[in-house]
Short mmCIF file of C-alpha atoms and ligand atoms in Angstrom, two decimals:
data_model
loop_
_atom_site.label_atom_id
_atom_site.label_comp_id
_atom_site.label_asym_id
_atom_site.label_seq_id
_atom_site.Cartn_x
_atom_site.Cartn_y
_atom_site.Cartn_z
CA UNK A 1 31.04 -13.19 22.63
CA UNK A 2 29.15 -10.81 25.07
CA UNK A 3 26.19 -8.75 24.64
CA UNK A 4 27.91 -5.41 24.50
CA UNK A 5 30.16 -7.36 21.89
CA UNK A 6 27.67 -7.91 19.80
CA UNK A 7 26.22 -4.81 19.39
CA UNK A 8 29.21 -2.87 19.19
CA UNK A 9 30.45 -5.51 16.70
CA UNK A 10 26.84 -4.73 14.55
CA UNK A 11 27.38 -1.17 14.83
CA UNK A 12 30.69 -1.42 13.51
CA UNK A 13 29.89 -3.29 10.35
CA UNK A 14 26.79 -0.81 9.92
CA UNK A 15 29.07 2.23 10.35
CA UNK A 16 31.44 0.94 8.01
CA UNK A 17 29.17 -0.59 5.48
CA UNK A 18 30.36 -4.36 6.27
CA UNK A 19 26.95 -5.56 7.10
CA UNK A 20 25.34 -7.52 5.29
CA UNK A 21 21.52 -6.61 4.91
CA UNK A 22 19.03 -8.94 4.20
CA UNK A 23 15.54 -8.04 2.90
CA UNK A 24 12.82 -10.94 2.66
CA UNK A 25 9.97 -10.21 0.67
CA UNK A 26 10.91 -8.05 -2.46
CA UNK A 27 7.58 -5.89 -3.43
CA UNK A 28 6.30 -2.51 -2.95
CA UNK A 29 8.05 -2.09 0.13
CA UNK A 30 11.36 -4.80 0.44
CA UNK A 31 12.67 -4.10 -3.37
CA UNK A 32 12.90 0.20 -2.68
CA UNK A 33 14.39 -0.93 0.79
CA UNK A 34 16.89 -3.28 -1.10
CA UNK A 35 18.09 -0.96 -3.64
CA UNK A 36 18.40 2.19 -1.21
CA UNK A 37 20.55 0.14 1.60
CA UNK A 38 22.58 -1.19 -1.95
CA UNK A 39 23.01 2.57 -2.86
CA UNK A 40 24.56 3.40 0.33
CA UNK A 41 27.42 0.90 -0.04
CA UNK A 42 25.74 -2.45 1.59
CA UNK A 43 25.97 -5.73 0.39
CA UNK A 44 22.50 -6.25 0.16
CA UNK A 45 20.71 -10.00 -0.80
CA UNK A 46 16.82 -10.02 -1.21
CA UNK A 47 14.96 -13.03 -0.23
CA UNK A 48 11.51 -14.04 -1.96
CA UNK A 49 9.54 -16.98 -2.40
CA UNK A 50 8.90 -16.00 -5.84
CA UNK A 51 11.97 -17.25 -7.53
CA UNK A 52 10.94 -15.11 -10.64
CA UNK A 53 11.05 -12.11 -8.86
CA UNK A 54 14.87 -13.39 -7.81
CA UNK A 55 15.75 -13.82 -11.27
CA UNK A 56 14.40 -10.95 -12.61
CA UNK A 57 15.96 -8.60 -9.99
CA UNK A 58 19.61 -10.67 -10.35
CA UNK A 59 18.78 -10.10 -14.44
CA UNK A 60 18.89 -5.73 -13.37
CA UNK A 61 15.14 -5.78 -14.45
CA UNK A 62 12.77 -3.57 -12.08
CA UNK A 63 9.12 -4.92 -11.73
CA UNK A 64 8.19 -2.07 -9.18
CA UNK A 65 7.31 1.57 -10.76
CA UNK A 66 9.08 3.22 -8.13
CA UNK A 67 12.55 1.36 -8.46
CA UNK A 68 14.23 2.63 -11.43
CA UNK A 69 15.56 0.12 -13.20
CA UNK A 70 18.94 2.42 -14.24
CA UNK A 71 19.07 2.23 -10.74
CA UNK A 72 18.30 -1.49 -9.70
CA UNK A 73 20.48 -2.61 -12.34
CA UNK A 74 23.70 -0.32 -11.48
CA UNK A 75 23.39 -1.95 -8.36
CA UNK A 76 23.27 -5.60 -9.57
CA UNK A 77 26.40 -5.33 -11.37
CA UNK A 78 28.16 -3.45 -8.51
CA UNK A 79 27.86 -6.41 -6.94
CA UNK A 80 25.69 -5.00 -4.54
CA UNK A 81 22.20 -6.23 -4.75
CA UNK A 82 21.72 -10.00 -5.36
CA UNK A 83 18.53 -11.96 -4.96
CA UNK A 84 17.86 -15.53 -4.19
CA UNK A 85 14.78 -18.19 -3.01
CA UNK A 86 16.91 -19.78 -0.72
CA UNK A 87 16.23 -18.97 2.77
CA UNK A 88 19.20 -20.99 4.35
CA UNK A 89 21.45 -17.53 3.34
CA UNK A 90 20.14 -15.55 5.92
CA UNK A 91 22.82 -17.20 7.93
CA UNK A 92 25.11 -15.25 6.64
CA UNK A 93 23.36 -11.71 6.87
CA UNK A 94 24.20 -9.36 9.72
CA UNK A 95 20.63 -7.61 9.24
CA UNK A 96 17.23 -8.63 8.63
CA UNK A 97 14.78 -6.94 7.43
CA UNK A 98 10.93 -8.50 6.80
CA UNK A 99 8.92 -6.83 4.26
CA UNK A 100 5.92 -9.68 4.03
CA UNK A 101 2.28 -9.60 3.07
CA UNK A 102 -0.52 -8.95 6.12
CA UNK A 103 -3.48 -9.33 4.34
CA UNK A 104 -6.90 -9.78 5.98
CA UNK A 105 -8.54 -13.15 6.15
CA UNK A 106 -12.15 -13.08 4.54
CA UNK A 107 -13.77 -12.97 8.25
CA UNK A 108 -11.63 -9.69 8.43
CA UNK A 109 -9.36 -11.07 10.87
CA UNK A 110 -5.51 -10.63 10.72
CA UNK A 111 -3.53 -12.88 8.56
CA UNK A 112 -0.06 -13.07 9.67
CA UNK A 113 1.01 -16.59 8.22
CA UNK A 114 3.34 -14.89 5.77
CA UNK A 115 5.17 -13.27 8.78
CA UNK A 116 5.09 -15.97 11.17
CA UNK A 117 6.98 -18.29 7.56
CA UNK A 118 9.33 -15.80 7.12
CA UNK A 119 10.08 -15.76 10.44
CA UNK A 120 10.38 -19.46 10.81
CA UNK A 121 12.88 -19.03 8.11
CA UNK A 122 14.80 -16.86 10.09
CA UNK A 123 14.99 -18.89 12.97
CA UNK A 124 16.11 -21.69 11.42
CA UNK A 125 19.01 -19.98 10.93
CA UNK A 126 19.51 -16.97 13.56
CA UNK A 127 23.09 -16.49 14.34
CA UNK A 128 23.93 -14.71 17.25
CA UNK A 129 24.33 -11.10 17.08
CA UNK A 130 21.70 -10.60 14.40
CA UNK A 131 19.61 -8.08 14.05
CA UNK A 132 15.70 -8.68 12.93
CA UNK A 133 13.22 -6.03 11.93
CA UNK A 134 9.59 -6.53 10.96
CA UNK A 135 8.70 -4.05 8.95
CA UNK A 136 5.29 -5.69 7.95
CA UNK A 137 2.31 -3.23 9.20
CA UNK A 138 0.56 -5.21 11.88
CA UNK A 139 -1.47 -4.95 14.85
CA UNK A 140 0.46 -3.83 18.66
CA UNK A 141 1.95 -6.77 20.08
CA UNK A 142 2.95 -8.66 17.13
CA UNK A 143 6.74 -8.27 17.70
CA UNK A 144 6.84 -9.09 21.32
CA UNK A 145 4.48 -12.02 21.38
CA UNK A 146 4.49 -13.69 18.02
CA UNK A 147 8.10 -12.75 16.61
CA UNK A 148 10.18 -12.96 19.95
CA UNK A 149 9.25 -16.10 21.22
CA UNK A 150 9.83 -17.62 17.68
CA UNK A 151 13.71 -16.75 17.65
CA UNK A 152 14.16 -16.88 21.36
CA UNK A 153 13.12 -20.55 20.98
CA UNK A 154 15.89 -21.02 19.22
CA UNK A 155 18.12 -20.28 22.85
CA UNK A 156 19.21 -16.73 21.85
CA UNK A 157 17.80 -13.99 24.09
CA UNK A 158 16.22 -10.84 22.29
CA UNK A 159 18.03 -7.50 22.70
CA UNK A 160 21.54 -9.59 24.06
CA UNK A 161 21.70 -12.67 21.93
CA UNK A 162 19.96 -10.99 18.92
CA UNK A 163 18.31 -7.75 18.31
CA UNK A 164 14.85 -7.34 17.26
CA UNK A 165 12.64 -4.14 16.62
CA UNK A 166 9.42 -3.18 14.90
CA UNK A 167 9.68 -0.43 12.01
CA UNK A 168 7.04 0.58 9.84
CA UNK A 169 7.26 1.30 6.45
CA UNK A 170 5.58 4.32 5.14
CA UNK A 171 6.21 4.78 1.59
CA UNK A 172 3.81 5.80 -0.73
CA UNK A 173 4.19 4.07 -4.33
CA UNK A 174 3.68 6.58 -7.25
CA UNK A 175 4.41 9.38 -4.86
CA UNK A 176 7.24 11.35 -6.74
CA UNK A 177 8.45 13.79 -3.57
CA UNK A 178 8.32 11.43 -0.73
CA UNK A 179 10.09 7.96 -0.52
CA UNK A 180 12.35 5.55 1.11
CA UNK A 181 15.12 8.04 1.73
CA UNK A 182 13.35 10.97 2.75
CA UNK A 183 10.02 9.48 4.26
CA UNK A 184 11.64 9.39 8.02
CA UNK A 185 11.71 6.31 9.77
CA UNK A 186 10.16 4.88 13.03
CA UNK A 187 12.06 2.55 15.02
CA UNK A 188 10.74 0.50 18.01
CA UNK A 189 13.14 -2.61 19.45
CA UNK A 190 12.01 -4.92 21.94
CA UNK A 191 14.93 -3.10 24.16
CA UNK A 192 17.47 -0.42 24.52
CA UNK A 193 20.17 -2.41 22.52
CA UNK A 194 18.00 -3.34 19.37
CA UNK A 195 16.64 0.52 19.31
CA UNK A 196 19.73 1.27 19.03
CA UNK A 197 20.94 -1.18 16.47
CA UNK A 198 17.56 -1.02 14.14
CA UNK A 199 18.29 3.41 14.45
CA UNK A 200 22.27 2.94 13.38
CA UNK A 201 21.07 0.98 10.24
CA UNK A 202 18.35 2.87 9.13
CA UNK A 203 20.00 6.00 9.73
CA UNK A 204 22.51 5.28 6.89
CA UNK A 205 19.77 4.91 4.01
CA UNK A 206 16.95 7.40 5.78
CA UNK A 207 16.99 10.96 6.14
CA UNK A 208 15.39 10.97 9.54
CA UNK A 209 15.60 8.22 11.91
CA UNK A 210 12.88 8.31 14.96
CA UNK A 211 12.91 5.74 17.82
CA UNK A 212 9.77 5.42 19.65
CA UNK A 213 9.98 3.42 23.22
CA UNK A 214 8.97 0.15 22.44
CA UNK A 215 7.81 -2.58 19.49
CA UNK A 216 4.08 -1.58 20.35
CA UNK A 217 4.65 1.83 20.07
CA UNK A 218 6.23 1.90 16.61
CA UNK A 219 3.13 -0.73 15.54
CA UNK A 220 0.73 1.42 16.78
CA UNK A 221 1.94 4.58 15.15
CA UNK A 222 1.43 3.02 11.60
CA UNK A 223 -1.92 1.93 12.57
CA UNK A 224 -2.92 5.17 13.86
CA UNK A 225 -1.73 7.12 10.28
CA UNK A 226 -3.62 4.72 8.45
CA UNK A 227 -6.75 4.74 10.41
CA UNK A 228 -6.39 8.52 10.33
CA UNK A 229 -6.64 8.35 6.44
CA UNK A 230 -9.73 5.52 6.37
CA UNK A 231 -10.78 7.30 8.66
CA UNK A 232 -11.54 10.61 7.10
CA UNK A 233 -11.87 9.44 3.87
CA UNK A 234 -14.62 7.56 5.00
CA UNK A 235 -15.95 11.35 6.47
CA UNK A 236 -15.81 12.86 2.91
CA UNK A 237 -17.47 10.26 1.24
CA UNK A 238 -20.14 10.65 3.79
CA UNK A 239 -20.30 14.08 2.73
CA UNK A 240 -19.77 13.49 -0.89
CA UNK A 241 -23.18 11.23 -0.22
CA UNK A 242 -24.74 14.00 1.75
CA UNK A 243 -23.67 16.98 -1.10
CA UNK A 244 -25.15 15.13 -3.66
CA UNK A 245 -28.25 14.82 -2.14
CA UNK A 246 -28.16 18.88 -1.52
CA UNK A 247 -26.78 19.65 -4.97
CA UNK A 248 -24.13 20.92 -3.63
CA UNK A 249 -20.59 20.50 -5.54
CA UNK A 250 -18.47 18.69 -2.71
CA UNK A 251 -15.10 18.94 -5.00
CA UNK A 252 -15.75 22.80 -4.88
CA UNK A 253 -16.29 22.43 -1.01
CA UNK A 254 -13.34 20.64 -0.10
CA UNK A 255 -11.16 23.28 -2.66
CA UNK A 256 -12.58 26.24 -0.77
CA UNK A 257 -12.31 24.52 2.80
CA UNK A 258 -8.47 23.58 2.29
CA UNK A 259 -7.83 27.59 1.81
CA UNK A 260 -8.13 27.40 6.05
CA UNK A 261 -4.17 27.36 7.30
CA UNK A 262 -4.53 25.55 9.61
CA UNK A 263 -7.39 22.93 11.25
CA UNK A 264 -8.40 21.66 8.38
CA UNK A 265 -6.78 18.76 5.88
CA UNK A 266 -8.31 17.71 2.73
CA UNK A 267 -9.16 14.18 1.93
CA UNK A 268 -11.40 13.39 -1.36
CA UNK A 269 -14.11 11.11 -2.12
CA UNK A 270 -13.72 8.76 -4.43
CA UNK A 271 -14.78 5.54 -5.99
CA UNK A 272 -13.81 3.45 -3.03
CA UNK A 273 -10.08 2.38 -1.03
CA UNK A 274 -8.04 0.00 -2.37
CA UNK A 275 -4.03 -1.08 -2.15
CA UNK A 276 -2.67 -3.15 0.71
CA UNK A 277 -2.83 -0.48 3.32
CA UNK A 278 -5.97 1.81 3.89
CA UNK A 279 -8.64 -0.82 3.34
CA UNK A 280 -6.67 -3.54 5.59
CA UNK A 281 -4.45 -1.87 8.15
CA UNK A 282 -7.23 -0.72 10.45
CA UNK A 283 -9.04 -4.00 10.63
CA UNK A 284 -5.80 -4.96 11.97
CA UNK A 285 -6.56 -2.26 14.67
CA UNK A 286 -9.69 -3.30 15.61
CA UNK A 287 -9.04 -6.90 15.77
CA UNK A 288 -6.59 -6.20 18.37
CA UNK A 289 -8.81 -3.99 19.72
CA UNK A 290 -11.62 -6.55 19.98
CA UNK A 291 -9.26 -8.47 21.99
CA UNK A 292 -8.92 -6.58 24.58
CA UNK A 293 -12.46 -5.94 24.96
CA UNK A 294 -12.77 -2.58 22.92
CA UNK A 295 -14.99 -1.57 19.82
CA UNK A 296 -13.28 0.70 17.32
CA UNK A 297 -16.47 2.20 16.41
CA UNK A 298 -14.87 5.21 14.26
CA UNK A 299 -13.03 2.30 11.96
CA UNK A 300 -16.06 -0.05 11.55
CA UNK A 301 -18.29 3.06 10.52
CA UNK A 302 -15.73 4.21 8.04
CA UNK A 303 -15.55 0.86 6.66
CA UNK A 304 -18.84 0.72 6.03
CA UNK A 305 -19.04 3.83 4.35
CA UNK A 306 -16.00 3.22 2.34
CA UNK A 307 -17.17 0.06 1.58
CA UNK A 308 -20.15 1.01 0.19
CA UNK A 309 -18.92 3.66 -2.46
CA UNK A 310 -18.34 0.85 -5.51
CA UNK A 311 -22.10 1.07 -4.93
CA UNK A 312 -22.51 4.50 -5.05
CA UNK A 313 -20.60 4.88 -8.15
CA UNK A 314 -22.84 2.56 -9.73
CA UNK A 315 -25.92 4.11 -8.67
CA UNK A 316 -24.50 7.55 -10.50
CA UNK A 317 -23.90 5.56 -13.37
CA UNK A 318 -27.64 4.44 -13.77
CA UNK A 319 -28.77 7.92 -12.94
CA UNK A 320 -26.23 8.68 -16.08
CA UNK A 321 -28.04 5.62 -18.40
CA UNK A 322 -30.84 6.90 -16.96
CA UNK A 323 -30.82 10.22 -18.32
CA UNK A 324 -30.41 8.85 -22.31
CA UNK A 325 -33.35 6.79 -21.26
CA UNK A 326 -30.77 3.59 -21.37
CA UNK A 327 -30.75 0.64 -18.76
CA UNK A 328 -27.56 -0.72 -16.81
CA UNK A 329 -28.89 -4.20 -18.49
CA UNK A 330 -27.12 -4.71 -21.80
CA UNK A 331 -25.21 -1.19 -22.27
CA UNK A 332 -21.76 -1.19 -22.85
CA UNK A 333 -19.86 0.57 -19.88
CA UNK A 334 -16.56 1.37 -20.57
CA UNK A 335 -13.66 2.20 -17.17
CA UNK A 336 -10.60 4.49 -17.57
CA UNK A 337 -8.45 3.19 -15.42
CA UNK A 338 -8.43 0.19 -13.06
CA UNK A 339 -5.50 0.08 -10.70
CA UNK A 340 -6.47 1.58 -6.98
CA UNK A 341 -4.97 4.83 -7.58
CA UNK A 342 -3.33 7.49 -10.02
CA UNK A 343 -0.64 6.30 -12.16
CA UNK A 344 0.55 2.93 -10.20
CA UNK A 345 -0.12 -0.42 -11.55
CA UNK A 346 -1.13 -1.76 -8.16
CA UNK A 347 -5.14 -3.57 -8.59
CA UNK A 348 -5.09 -5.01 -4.98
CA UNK A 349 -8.64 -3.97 -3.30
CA UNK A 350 -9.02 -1.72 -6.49
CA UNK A 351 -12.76 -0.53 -5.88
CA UNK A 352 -12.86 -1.00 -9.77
CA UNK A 353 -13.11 -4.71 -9.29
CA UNK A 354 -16.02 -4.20 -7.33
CA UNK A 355 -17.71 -1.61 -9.86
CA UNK A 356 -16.97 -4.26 -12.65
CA UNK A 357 -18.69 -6.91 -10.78
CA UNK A 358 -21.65 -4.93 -9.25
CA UNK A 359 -22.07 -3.85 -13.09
CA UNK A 360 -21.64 -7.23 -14.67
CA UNK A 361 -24.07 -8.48 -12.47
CA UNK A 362 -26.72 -6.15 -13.74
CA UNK A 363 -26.19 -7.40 -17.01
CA UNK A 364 -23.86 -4.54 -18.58
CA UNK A 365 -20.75 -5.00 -20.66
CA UNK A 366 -17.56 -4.16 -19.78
CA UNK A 367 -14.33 -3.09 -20.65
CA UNK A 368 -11.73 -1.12 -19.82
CA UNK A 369 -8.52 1.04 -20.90
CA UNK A 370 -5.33 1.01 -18.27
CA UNK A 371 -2.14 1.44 -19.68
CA UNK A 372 -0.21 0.48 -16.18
CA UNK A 373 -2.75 -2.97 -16.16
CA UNK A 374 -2.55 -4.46 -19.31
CA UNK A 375 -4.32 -7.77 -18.51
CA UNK A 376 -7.40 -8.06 -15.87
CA UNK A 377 -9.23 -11.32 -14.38
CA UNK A 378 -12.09 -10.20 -12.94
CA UNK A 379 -15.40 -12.36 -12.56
CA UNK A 380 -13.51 -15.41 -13.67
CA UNK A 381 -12.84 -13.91 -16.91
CA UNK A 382 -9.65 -12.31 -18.24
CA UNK A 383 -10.09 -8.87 -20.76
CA UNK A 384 -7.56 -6.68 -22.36
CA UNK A 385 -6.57 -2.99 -21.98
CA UNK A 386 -8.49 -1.05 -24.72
CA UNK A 387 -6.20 1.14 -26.20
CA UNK A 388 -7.05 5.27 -25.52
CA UNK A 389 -8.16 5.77 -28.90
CA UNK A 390 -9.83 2.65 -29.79
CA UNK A 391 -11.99 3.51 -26.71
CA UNK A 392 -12.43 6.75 -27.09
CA UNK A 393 -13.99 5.89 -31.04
CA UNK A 394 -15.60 3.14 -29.69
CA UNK A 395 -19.01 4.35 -29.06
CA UNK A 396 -19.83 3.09 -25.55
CA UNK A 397 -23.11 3.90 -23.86
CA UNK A 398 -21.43 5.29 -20.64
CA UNK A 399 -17.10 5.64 -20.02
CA UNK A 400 -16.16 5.93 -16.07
CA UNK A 401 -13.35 7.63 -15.02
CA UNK A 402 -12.32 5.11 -12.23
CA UNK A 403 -8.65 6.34 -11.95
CA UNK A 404 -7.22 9.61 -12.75
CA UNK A 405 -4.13 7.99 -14.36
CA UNK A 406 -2.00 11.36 -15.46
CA UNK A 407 -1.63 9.92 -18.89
CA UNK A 408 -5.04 10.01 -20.03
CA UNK A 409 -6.19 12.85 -22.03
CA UNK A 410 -9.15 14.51 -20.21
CA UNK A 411 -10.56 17.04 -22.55
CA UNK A 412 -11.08 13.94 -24.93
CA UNK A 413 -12.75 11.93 -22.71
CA UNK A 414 -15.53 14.93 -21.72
CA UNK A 415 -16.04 14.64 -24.86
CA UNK A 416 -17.79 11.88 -24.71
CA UNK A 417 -21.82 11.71 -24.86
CA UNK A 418 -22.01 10.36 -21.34
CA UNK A 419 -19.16 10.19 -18.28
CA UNK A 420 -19.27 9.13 -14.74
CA UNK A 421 -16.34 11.22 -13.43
CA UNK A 422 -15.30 9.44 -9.70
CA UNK A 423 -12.41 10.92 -9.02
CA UNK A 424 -13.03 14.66 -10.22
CA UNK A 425 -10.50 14.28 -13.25
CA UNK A 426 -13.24 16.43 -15.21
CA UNK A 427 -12.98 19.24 -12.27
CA UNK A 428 -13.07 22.39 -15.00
CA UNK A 429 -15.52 21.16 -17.40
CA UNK A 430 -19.08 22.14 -18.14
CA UNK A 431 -21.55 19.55 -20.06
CA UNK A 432 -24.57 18.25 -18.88
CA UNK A 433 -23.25 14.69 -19.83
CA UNK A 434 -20.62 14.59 -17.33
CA UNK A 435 -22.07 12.98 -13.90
CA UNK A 436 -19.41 13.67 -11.06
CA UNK A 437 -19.58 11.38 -7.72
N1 NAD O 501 2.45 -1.36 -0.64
C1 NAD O 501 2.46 -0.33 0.15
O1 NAD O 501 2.17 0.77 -0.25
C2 NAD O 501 2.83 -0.46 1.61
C3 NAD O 501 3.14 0.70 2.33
C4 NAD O 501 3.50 0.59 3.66
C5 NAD O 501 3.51 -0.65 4.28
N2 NAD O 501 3.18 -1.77 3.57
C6 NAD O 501 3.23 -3.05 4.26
O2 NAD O 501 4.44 -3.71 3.91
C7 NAD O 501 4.23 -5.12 3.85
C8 NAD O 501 4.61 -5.64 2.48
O3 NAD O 501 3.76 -5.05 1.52
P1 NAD O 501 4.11 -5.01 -0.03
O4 NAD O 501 3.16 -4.05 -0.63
O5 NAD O 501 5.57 -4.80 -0.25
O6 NAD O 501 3.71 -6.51 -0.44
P2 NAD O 501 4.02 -7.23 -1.84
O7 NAD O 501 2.98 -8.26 -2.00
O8 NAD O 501 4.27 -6.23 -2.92
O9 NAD O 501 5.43 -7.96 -1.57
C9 NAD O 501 5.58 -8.95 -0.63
C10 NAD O 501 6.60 -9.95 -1.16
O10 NAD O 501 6.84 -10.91 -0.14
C11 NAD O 501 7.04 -12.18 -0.73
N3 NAD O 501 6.84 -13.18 0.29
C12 NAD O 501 5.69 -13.63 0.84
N4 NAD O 501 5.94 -14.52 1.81
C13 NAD O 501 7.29 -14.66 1.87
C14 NAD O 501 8.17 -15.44 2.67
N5 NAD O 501 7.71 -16.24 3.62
N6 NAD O 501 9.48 -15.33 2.45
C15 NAD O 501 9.98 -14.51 1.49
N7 NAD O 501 9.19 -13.75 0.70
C16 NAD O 501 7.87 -13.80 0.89
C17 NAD O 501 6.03 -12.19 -1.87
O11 NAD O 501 6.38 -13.13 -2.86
C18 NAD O 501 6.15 -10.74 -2.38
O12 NAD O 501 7.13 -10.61 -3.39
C19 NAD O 501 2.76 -5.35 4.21
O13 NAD O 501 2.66 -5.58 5.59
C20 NAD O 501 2.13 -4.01 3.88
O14 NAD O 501 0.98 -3.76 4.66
C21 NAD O 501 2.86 -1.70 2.24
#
């Protein structure tokens, strides 16, 4: 078959919902992108190493908040969505799209051996005519010099024999206005043919479809909105830091300093970054970076000062002990919420790991009430959720609000003799027992 063949072939079956889309590696990101192509009419089949997560998805059962499980399961009995461990289908898919890990290695350097699997799996089978999409948030380059010469090993040539483009995903889990429909979409292929194909594809399940010139492009423009974020939440922690030492109410600051219309954008302090994008994306960014003989300077700094806020927090938590004439060493210090941000059950990089440990370590006890993280291993120990009202009877020396989960009932909880208040969940409350970051 010819090149033009091929892609006019692809765009066919996208146009009239024949394709077959693949999606390997069903989390936060692949299971949202599996149901939403399933919704508009594809047959969809999910690919995960986890077989549980295969079984549970092919059993209509949702393990992500944001997938609805009404919705997840319609789509399983349409016949739509199916899910499966065994790589040696994605033969038969038209479209491929990788939604993998890219965690950090503990020297802070990328760690793309998830990808570069998954992609092995997909060479093993590539079929010509296919079109591949990393959607994985990596560093500029990736694409073109890891993922190409992987499948064009196999004798197919990118953007003829197969297509292949870079498109990042944005969504933001627990976010109720924004996701995988109406978040628009970045495309980058490694060529005209694959922009093309990657666009026609996404622009059936997507709102807003925009191609950018090339694989680096699209790569950079993810790392660029997350650095932006680290970025300048690593600025108003600084000046969280710097308030505190004026007296000054930083939370009132930022409120009064967002009334600007324009120039100005508010990010808040808080306890510390966590989840699998802020606190991990622009190390990918720098690493690159490094490479070519550049320092990131801006993302190092706000590293460190983002890094350091787990220490902050407990630092206002001994002033708080402090106060009731009470040492860190053998009080009981109780954390409302856990996971790394409001109402998600998400605990990767949760800075409330690191506030557990950093208090542990100074001899305190703790426990903690999540209702979205029921179980927690922390320290090489596993604890419980304390239910609300158990804790709130419970007599602790010193509760933290660590996450402003929606659910929890904030007048209560000032109620309390003594509160460290991280995340400004307390914002309208007077009482000289209620320490704010
Ligand atoms: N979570 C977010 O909010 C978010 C937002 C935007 C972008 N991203 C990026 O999207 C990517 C995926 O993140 P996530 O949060 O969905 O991760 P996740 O850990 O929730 O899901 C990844 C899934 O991939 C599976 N997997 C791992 N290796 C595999 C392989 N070789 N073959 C098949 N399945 C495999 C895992 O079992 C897991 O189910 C990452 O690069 C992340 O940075 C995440």
């Amino acid at each position: 078959m010819s090149n033009s063949t091929h892609l006019d072939r692809l765009l066919d079956r996208i146009a009239a919902r024949t394709a077959r889309v693949g999606i390997i590696g069903l989390g936060y990101v692949g299971l949202p992108l599996a149901v939403e192509f399933a919704r508009q009419g594809f047959d969809v089949t999910g690919f995960d190493v986890d077989p549980s997560k295969a079984s549970m998805i092919n059993a209509g059962k949702s393990y992500i908040p944001d997938v609805p499980e009404a919705d997840l399961a319609a789509a399983v009995r349409a016949g739509k969505l199916t899910a499966t461990a065994d790589m040696t289908r994605l033969a038969g898919m038209d479209a491929i799209d990788i939604c993998v890990p890219t965690p950090l290695r503990k020297t802070k350097d990328p760690d793309l051996s998830y990808v570069v699997k998954a992609v092995e799996a997909v060479a093993a089978t590539l079929v010509a005519g296919q079109l591949v999409i990393l959607e994985s948030t990596t560093y500029p380059g990736t694409t073109d010099e890891v993922v190409q010469p992987m499948l064009e090993a196999k004798g197919l040539k990118a953007d003829s024999g197969f297509f292949l483009a870079f498109s990042p995903e944005r969504v933001d889990p627990g976010n109720a206005q924004f996701h995988t429909k109406n978040i628009p979409k970045i495309v980058g292929g490694v060529g005209k043919a694959s922009t093309r194909a990657a666009c026609a594809l996404y622009a059936t399940s997507v709102d807003h479809v925009v191609p950018v010139s090339s694989t680096r492009v699209a790569e950079m423009v993810k790392l660029l909105e997350n650095t932006f974020r680290a970025v300048n939440i690593g600025l108003v922690n600084e000046i969280a830091l710097m308030c505190h030492k004026m007296d000054i109410n930083v939370w009132e600051v930022i409120d009064a300093a967002k009334t600007k219309p324009f120039g100005f954008m508010a990010f808040y302090p808080g306890p510390g970054l966590g989840g699998h994008c802020i606190p991990i994306d622009p190390f990918y960014l720098s690493w690159k970076a490094r490479q070519s003989g550049f320092e990131a300077r801006f993302i190092e700094l706000a590293g460190q000062v983002n890094g350091a806020m787990p220490e902050y927090v407990v630092e206002r938590i001994t002033d708080a002990l402090n106060s009731v004439k009470k040492p860190v060493n053998g009080s009981r210090i109780h954390l409302f919420g856990v996971a790394y941000k409001r109402d998600v059950n998400d605990m990767r990089e949760s800075p409330a790991l690191d506030i557990m440990e950093l208090l542990a370590k100074r001899g305190a006890a703790i426990s903690y009430t999540d209702p979205y993280v029921p179980t927690l291993s922390h320290g090489g120990h596993t604890c419980q959720s304390l239910d609300f009202d158990k804790a709130l009877a419970a007599d602790f020396d010193c509760a933290v609000v660590a996450t402003d989960h929606a659910v929890f009932d904030y007048a209560a909880i000032s109620r309390l003799p003594l509160v460290v208040d991280t995340r400004n969940a307390l914002k309208d409350i007077a009482s000289s027992g209620i320490f704010r970051l």
